[in-house]
Amino acid sequence: MDFIVTPKTFGETEGALFLPFFEKQLQVPASLSKEDKSFLQQAFQKFSFTGTKDQAVTVLLPSGKTACAVGLGPKESFHWNKLRLAIATAVSLAQKLQLTSLACETVAAGHSQREVVHSITETAIMATYSYEQKQQKKLQTLTKVIFTGVQKAN
């Protein structure tokens, strides 16, 4: 699996979009087009997506990108394991849809880009493996994770 770091925004990058949301805080990324933002908000209403823990929905946006929205639950109870589980869910959805790349923003309030990138990387690697009959079998569909919005190393 390739890991790519770019200063590009979600709206400028390729691949499916990993969108984690805290419960009842559904602000879509500003870098998405107005049409994509509106469509995504309508989809949230249609599918009753509120960002509760373990809630997930995939949406094909008008731009052709696929959004993988995953709920993190209440912001007050956030911890890294919730982010890891949300990433694993998004990777699983991407695999099922046979998508080849997944774009992830590296901004998390109160956390460094390094912490976010580390969590996403380790989880994406583990989530693309299946353990069957005591043998590792690598799944082949997801081949790239793109970290967007990286301005400098920290």
XYZ file of N, CA, C and O in Angstrom:
616
model
N 0.856 -1.170 0.000
C 0.000 0.000 0.000
C 0.899 1.229 0.000
O 1.879 1.300 0.730
N 0.540 2.209 -0.816
C 1.266 3.472 -0.869
C 0.596 4.492 0.037
O -0.630 4.537 0.122
N 1.412 5.330 0.675
C 0.922 6.427 1.500
C 1.473 7.719 0.925
O 2.681 7.860 0.776
N 0.593 8.634 0.561
C 0.976 9.867 -0.110
C 0.593 11.056 0.770
O -0.524 11.122 1.274
N 1.520 11.984 0.933
C 1.282 13.191 1.717
C 1.230 14.369 0.756
O 2.117 14.527 -0.080
N 0.178 15.192 0.862
C 0.009 16.313 -0.050
C -0.599 17.523 0.659
O -1.393 17.350 1.581
N -0.241 18.730 0.215
C -0.903 19.918 0.762
C -2.271 20.161 0.129
O -3.005 21.052 0.539
N -2.636 19.357 -0.865
C -3.934 19.513 -1.533
C -5.082 19.308 -0.553
O -4.942 18.622 0.451
N -6.224 19.873 -0.886
C -7.426 19.691 -0.081
C -8.223 18.508 -0.619
O -7.928 17.976 -1.688
N -9.268 18.129 0.112
C -10.165 17.072 -0.352
C -10.676 17.354 -1.759
O -10.715 16.478 -2.602
N -11.087 18.584 -1.983
C -11.657 18.946 -3.275
C -10.679 18.845 -4.426
O -11.078 18.741 -5.577
N -9.390 18.852 -4.107
C -8.357 18.818 -5.150
C -7.725 17.445 -5.351
O -6.906 17.279 -6.241
N -8.070 16.487 -4.552
C -7.385 15.201 -4.601
C -8.263 14.107 -5.187
O -9.470 14.244 -5.316
N -7.633 13.017 -5.531
C -8.344 11.858 -6.073
C -8.802 10.953 -4.934
O -8.430 11.134 -3.793
N -9.572 9.988 -5.270
C -9.913 8.943 -4.319
C -11.173 9.191 -3.524
O -11.731 10.282 -3.507
N -11.596 8.136 -2.858
C -12.737 8.226 -1.947
C -12.321 9.091 -0.768
O -11.144 9.223 -0.454
N -13.295 9.694 -0.109
C -13.015 10.610 0.991
C -13.415 9.985 2.319
O -14.563 9.577 2.491
N -12.485 9.916 3.259
C -12.780 9.455 4.611
C -13.234 10.665 5.410
O -12.493 11.618 5.601
N -14.490 10.634 5.864
C -15.079 11.755 6.582
C -15.568 11.308 7.957
O -16.683 10.821 8.107
N -14.732 11.482 8.998
C -15.194 11.155 10.357
C -15.971 12.327 10.943
O -15.599 13.483 10.759
N -17.074 12.032 11.626
C -17.898 13.086 12.214
C -18.215 12.774 13.665
O -18.565 11.644 13.995
N -18.103 13.818 14.498
C -18.589 13.685 15.863
C -20.108 13.762 15.831
O -20.703 14.353 14.933
N -20.731 13.164 16.826
C -22.188 13.130 16.902
C -22.780 14.544 16.883
O -22.341 15.425 17.634
N -23.733 14.749 15.991
C -24.471 15.998 15.811
C -23.578 17.179 15.422
O -23.949 18.324 15.611
N -22.393 16.900 14.859
C -21.485 17.936 14.366
C -21.085 17.572 12.945
O -19.993 17.078 12.699
N -21.995 17.805 12.019
C -21.822 17.328 10.652
C -21.342 18.412 9.695
O -21.888 18.582 8.613
N -20.297 19.116 10.062
C -19.741 20.118 9.167
C -18.909 19.417 8.109
O -17.905 18.778 8.420
N -19.338 19.561 6.856
C -18.598 18.933 5.761
C -17.385 19.791 5.420
O -17.394 20.999 5.651
N -16.327 19.185 4.881
C -15.116 19.943 4.556
C -15.402 21.114 3.614
O -16.095 20.966 2.604
N -14.855 22.268 3.955
C -15.064 23.488 3.160
C -14.494 23.357 1.757
O -14.959 24.035 0.835
N -13.517 22.480 1.564
C -12.877 22.359 0.250
C -13.716 21.606 -0.775
O -13.387 21.593 -1.955
N -14.810 20.982 -0.341
C -15.700 20.322 -1.303
C -16.490 21.378 -2.071
O -16.743 22.470 -1.567
N -16.905 21.034 -3.262
C -17.707 21.966 -4.053
C -19.050 22.208 -3.366
O -19.512 21.381 -2.572
N -19.665 23.318 -3.696
C -20.967 23.663 -3.117
C -21.984 22.559 -3.413
O -22.772 22.168 -2.545
N -21.932 22.031 -4.620
C -22.857 20.970 -5.025
C -22.632 19.691 -4.206
O -23.587 19.063 -3.747
N -21.361 19.315 -4.017
C -21.041 18.120 -3.233
C -21.465 18.292 -1.770
O -22.010 17.371 -1.157
N -21.211 19.470 -1.202
C -21.587 19.726 0.193
C -23.100 19.608 0.378
O -23.571 18.963 1.308
N -23.846 20.228 -0.528
C -25.308 20.192 -0.440
C -25.820 18.762 -0.582
O -26.689 18.314 0.171
N -25.271 18.029 -1.538
C -25.688 16.649 -1.782
C -25.393 15.776 -0.563
O -26.220 14.953 -0.156
N -24.221 15.965 0.033
C -23.827 15.177 1.200
C -24.751 15.468 2.384
O -25.199 14.547 3.074
N -25.078 16.726 2.603
C -25.985 17.079 3.696
C -27.373 16.485 3.473
O -28.009 16.018 4.420
N -27.831 16.466 2.228
C -29.127 15.842 1.925
C -29.068 14.340 2.181
O -30.022 13.748 2.691
N -27.954 13.722 1.825
C -27.793 12.276 2.060
C -27.801 11.967 3.556
O -28.382 10.966 3.974
N -27.181 12.823 4.353
C -27.192 12.617 5.799
C -28.617 12.617 6.329
O -28.978 11.791 7.164
N -29.427 13.527 5.832
C -30.828 13.579 6.255
C -31.577 12.338 5.786
O -32.315 11.718 6.545
N -31.376 11.962 4.536
C -32.079 10.807 3.961
C -31.771 9.520 4.721
O -32.652 8.703 4.973
N -30.489 9.338 5.095
C -30.068 8.111 5.768
C -30.018 8.255 7.293
O -29.510 7.371 7.973
N -30.520 9.383 7.809
C -30.529 9.650 9.259
C -29.141 9.521 9.872
O -28.978 9.017 10.987
N -28.141 9.987 9.141
C -26.761 9.957 9.645
C -26.552 11.132 10.579
O -26.741 12.286 10.197
N -26.158 10.838 11.823
C -25.961 11.890 12.825
C -24.558 11.891 13.422
O -24.248 12.733 14.253
N -23.731 10.940 13.024
C -22.377 10.856 13.563
C -22.266 10.031 14.826
O -21.237 10.078 15.512
N -23.296 9.251 15.141
C -23.205 8.395 16.329
C -22.139 7.326 16.102
O -21.824 6.962 14.965
N -21.590 6.830 17.186
C -20.526 5.828 17.135
C -20.954 4.642 16.277
O -22.072 4.158 16.387
N -20.059 4.211 15.418
C -20.240 3.048 14.543
C -21.216 3.268 13.394
O -21.473 2.342 12.625
N -21.774 4.445 13.247
C -22.679 4.725 12.135
C -21.820 5.015 10.895
O -20.808 5.714 10.979
N -22.200 4.483 9.741
C -21.429 4.695 8.515
C -22.350 4.744 7.309
O -23.364 4.044 7.268
N -21.965 5.581 6.356
C -22.720 5.687 5.116
C -21.749 6.057 3.990
O -20.802 6.815 4.208
N -21.947 5.462 2.828
C -21.167 5.863 1.653
C -22.097 6.576 0.689
O -23.245 6.163 0.505
N -21.579 7.642 0.084
C -22.379 8.475 -0.800
C -21.565 8.788 -2.056
O -20.431 9.259 -1.948
N -22.147 8.526 -3.224
C -21.523 8.931 -4.479
C -21.910 10.381 -4.729
O -23.088 10.700 -4.904
N -20.925 11.275 -4.713
C -21.166 12.704 -4.853
C -21.293 13.109 -6.319
O -20.804 12.401 -7.201
N -21.908 14.249 -6.606
C -22.039 14.713 -7.989
C -20.690 14.848 -8.714
O -20.624 14.670 -9.931
N -19.623 15.118 -7.968
C -18.288 15.253 -8.574
C -17.716 13.919 -9.022
O -16.689 13.868 -9.696
N -18.364 12.801 -8.630
C -17.859 11.477 -8.957
C -17.066 10.849 -7.823
O -16.738 9.671 -7.876
N -16.742 11.617 -6.793
C -16.024 11.078 -5.643
C -16.986 10.302 -4.749
O -18.177 10.593 -4.709
N -16.468 9.347 -4.028
C -17.251 8.609 -3.049
C -16.873 9.098 -1.664
O -15.691 9.150 -1.323
N -17.857 9.478 -0.876
C -17.627 9.899 0.501
C -17.965 8.746 1.434
O -19.038 8.158 1.331
N -17.035 8.408 2.333
C -17.252 7.393 3.364
C -17.363 8.124 4.691
O -16.350 8.461 5.316
N -18.576 8.423 5.112
C -18.818 9.137 6.365
C -18.971 8.121 7.492
O -19.734 7.166 7.365
N -18.230 8.349 8.578
C -18.239 7.423 9.704
C -18.409 8.223 10.999
O -17.734 9.233 11.203
N -19.306 7.767 11.852
C -19.558 8.435 13.127
C -18.542 8.087 14.195
O -18.136 6.930 14.317
N -18.142 9.101 14.961
C -17.197 8.925 16.068
C -17.877 8.958 17.433
O -17.245 8.699 18.446
N -19.157 9.338 17.457
C -19.848 9.490 18.728
C -19.611 10.877 19.295
O -19.111 11.768 18.615
N -19.934 11.090 20.573
C -19.792 12.414 21.184
C -18.333 12.876 21.232
O -17.430 12.086 21.536
N -18.121 14.149 20.943
C -16.773 14.717 20.947
C -16.127 14.607 22.324
O -14.919 14.375 22.436
N -16.928 14.749 23.354
C -16.417 14.714 24.727
C -15.773 13.373 25.077
O -14.929 13.299 25.956
N -16.184 12.308 24.425
C -15.642 10.988 24.754
C -14.670 10.470 23.688
O -14.383 9.280 23.623
N -14.115 11.390 22.885
C -13.182 10.991 21.825
C -11.908 10.393 22.416
O -11.369 10.882 23.401
N -11.425 9.319 21.787
C -10.093 8.779 22.061
C -9.616 8.118 20.778
O -10.388 7.876 19.846
N -8.314 7.846 20.693
C -7.708 7.368 19.445
C -8.320 6.058 18.956
O -8.377 5.812 17.762
N -8.768 5.231 19.860
C -9.349 3.975 19.419
C -10.605 4.206 18.576
O -10.865 3.478 17.631
N -11.381 5.240 18.907
C -12.572 5.555 18.099
C -12.171 5.965 16.688
O -12.822 5.588 15.710
N -11.095 6.755 16.568
C -10.618 7.140 15.238
C -10.131 5.915 14.477
O -10.450 5.734 13.309
N -9.412 5.046 15.154
C -8.917 3.826 14.500
C -10.074 2.950 14.012
O -10.033 2.416 12.908
N -11.103 2.805 14.832
C -12.261 2.002 14.414
C -12.975 2.648 13.228
O -13.432 1.949 12.312
N -13.063 3.976 13.223
C -13.696 4.675 12.110
C -12.882 4.502 10.825
O -13.448 4.288 9.743
N -11.578 4.548 10.933
C -10.714 4.342 9.762
C -10.877 2.920 9.246
O -11.003 2.694 8.038
N -10.882 1.959 10.152
C -11.059 0.564 9.742
C -12.392 0.378 9.026
O -12.471 -0.341 8.024
N -13.427 1.047 9.502
C -14.739 0.984 8.846
C -14.660 1.572 7.446
O -15.167 0.984 6.481
N -14.019 2.727 7.305
C -13.893 3.369 5.986
C -13.068 2.511 5.027
O -13.419 2.369 3.847
N -11.999 1.917 5.516
C -11.179 1.038 4.671
C -11.999 -0.172 4.230
O -11.961 -0.575 3.063
N -12.766 -0.742 5.140
C -13.623 -1.878 4.807
C -14.653 -1.503 3.740
O -14.875 -2.255 2.781
N -15.272 -0.331 3.906
C -16.236 0.142 2.899
C -15.554 0.342 1.548
O -16.098 -0.040 0.505
N -14.367 0.932 1.561
C -13.621 1.159 0.314
C -13.292 -0.173 -0.359
O -13.416 -0.311 -1.581
N -12.896 -1.161 0.439
C -12.591 -2.486 -0.111
C -13.837 -3.110 -0.750
O -13.783 -3.644 -1.847
N -14.968 -3.041 -0.041
C -16.206 -3.629 -0.558
C -16.653 -2.968 -1.859
O -17.228 -3.618 -2.718
N -16.398 -1.666 -1.969
C -16.762 -0.933 -3.189
C -15.678 -1.012 -4.254
O -15.794 -0.399 -5.303
N -14.614 -1.743 -3.968
C -13.472 -1.928 -4.857
C -12.835 -0.604 -5.269
O -12.406 -0.418 -6.411
N -12.754 0.308 -4.301
C -12.084 1.586 -4.529
C -10.584 1.386 -4.339
O -10.159 0.549 -3.546
N -9.787 2.155 -5.058
C -8.335 1.952 -4.994
C -7.608 2.957 -4.113
O -6.461 2.739 -3.753
N -8.254 4.075 -3.769
C -7.577 5.050 -2.912
C -8.562 5.717 -1.964
O -9.747 5.820 -2.250
N -8.026 6.164 -0.832
C -8.832 6.781 0.210
C -8.097 8.029 0.688
O -6.948 7.950 1.131
N -8.741 9.193 0.571
C -8.145 10.456 1.007
C -8.587 10.758 2.439
O -9.755 10.608 2.782
N -7.637 11.192 3.260
C -7.897 11.467 4.673
C -7.346 12.837 5.029
O -6.192 13.128 4.741
N -8.169 13.663 5.682
C -7.656 14.935 6.187
C -6.801 14.657 7.413
O -7.061 13.716 8.158
N -5.801 15.507 7.624
C -4.883 15.287 8.743
C -5.114 16.272 9.885
O -4.283 16.408 10.758
N -6.251 16.940 9.876
C -6.565 17.912 10.914
C -7.470 17.258 11.951
O -8.507 16.705 11.610
N -7.056 17.319 13.195
C -7.894 16.857 14.311
C -7.650 17.818 15.464
O -6.515 17.955 15.922
N -8.679 18.488 15.876
C -8.554 19.509 16.920
C -7.823 18.964 18.139
O -8.191 17.930 18.688
N -6.771 19.665 18.532
C -6.033 19.281 19.724
C -5.011 18.174 19.508
O -4.391 17.722 20.455
N -4.834 17.734 18.276
C -3.897 16.642 17.998
C -2.981 17.033 16.844
O -3.388 17.722 15.918
N -1.760 16.563 16.881
C -0.800 16.894 15.835
C -1.077 16.074 14.576
O -1.692 15.001 14.630
N -0.616 16.602 13.448
C -0.741 15.857 12.194
C -0.032 14.513 12.318
O -0.500 13.509 11.798
N 1.078 14.501 13.022
C 1.843 13.259 13.197
C 0.983 12.184 13.865
O 0.964 11.031 13.432
N 0.256 12.555 14.919
C -0.615 11.597 15.612
C -1.705 11.075 14.676
O -1.996 9.871 14.647
N -2.303 11.974 13.912
C -3.382 11.595 13.005
C -2.852 10.667 11.906
O -3.423 9.600 11.646
N -1.744 11.064 11.271
C -1.164 10.259 10.192
C -0.750 8.885 10.718
O -0.987 7.860 10.071
N -0.146 8.839 11.895
C 0.277 7.566 12.486
C -0.917 6.639 12.696
O -0.885 5.459 12.331
N -1.992 7.166 13.274
C -3.183 6.347 13.534
C -3.804 5.821 12.247
O -4.181 4.655 12.158
N -3.918 6.690 11.266
C -4.514 6.280 9.989
C -3.650 5.239 9.302
O -4.151 4.229 8.802
N -2.332 5.452 9.288
C -1.417 4.525 8.608
C -1.475 3.136 9.210
O -1.672 2.141 8.508
N -1.300 3.041 10.525
C -1.280 1.719 11.147
C -2.618 1.003 10.987
O -2.665 -0.205 10.744
N -3.706 1.747 11.069
C -5.020 1.123 10.951
C -5.295 0.678 9.523
O -5.840 -0.410 9.303
N -4.923 1.501 8.545
C -5.146 1.127 7.145
C -4.375 -0.142 6.790
O -4.893 -1.026 6.096
N -3.163 -0.255 7.282
C -2.362 -1.460 7.010
C -3.039 -2.690 7.609
O -3.212 -3.715 6.942
N -3.448 -2.586 8.869
C -4.080 -3.730 9.523
C -5.442 -4.069 8.919
O -5.803 -5.238 8.799
N -6.194 -3.043 8.515
C -7.548 -3.267 7.995
C -7.557 -3.885 6.602
O -8.583 -4.400 6.164
N -6.436 -3.862 5.893
C -6.402 -4.448 4.553
C -5.917 -5.892 4.550
O -5.678 -6.468 3.505
N -5.788 -6.466 5.727
C -5.387 -7.858 5.824
C -6.526 -8.710 6.350
O -7.327 -8.263 7.153
N -6.576 -9.941 5.882
C -7.546 -10.905 6.359
C -6.766 -12.112 6.871
O -5.856 -12.599 6.201
N -7.097 -12.564 8.058
C -6.417 -13.718 8.619
C -7.322 -14.937 8.500
O -8.325 -15.056 9.179
N -6.961 -15.801 7.588
C -7.761 -17.002 7.359
C -6.843 -18.207 7.426
O -5.769 -18.220 6.827
N -7.271 -19.220 8.143
C -6.540 -20.467 8.298
C -5.088 -20.219 8.705
O -4.159 -20.797 8.161
N -4.908 -19.284 9.650
C -3.597 -18.950 10.215
C -2.604 -18.432 9.184
O -1.405 -18.496 9.372
N -3.085 -17.928 8.053
C -2.207 -17.366 7.042
C -2.670 -15.959 6.714
O -3.867 -15.706 6.623
N -1.689 -15.042 6.504
C -2.044 -13.694 6.081
C -2.349 -13.717 4.591
O -1.633 -14.311 3.803
N -3.442 -13.052 4.256
C -3.821 -12.942 2.845
C -4.122 -11.471 2.593
O -5.064 -10.914 3.142
N -3.295 -10.833 1.782
C -3.479 -9.414 1.538
C -4.614 -9.194 0.543
O -4.667 -9.800 -0.507
N -5.540 -8.300 0.905
C -6.606 -7.901 -0.009
C -6.044 -6.859 -0.965
O -5.270 -6.007 -0.568
N -6.434 -6.876 -2.218
C -5.751 -6.089 -3.225
C -6.451 -4.815 -3.683
O -5.870 -4.047 -4.415
N -7.676 -4.542 -3.288
C -8.364 -3.417 -3.908
C -7.832 -2.062 -3.472
O -7.522 -1.227 -4.297
N -7.715 -1.794 -2.174
C -7.239 -0.496 -1.716
C -5.720 -0.488 -1.777
O -5.054 -1.256 -1.104
N -5.160 0.389 -2.610
C -3.714 0.408 -2.805
C -3.060 1.720 -2.401
O -1.847 1.832 -2.410
N -3.882 2.740 -2.045
C -3.310 4.051 -1.764
C -4.117 4.792 -0.712
O -5.341 4.820 -0.774
N -3.417 5.400 0.254
C -4.022 6.294 1.226
C -3.358 7.654 1.035
O -2.138 7.761 1.018
N -4.178 8.695 0.855
C -3.683 10.040 0.596
C -3.980 10.913 1.796
O -5.138 11.033 2.204
N -2.948 11.540 2.368
C -3.132 12.458 3.491
C -3.187 13.870 2.943
O -2.206 14.363 2.381
N -4.339 14.534 3.075
C -4.515 15.869 2.515
C -4.284 16.951 3.562
O -4.348 16.695 4.760
N -4.021 18.143 3.090
C -3.888 19.306 3.959
C -2.611 19.369 4.762
O -2.524 20.125 5.725
N -1.604 18.608 4.387
C -0.333 18.624 5.131
C 0.480 19.816 4.655
O 0.850 19.905 3.488
N 0.757 20.745 5.550
C 1.482 21.959 5.204
C 2.968 21.862 5.528
O 3.791 22.411 4.847
N 3.314 21.172 6.607
C 4.703 21.019 7.002
C 4.809 19.808 7.907
O 3.829 19.342 8.470
N 5.995 19.309 8.049
C 6.208 18.167 8.950
C 6.177 18.650 10.388
O 6.708 19.714 10.702
N 5.541 17.878 11.258
C 5.560 18.190 12.692
C 5.546 16.921 13.501
O 5.269 15.892 13.078
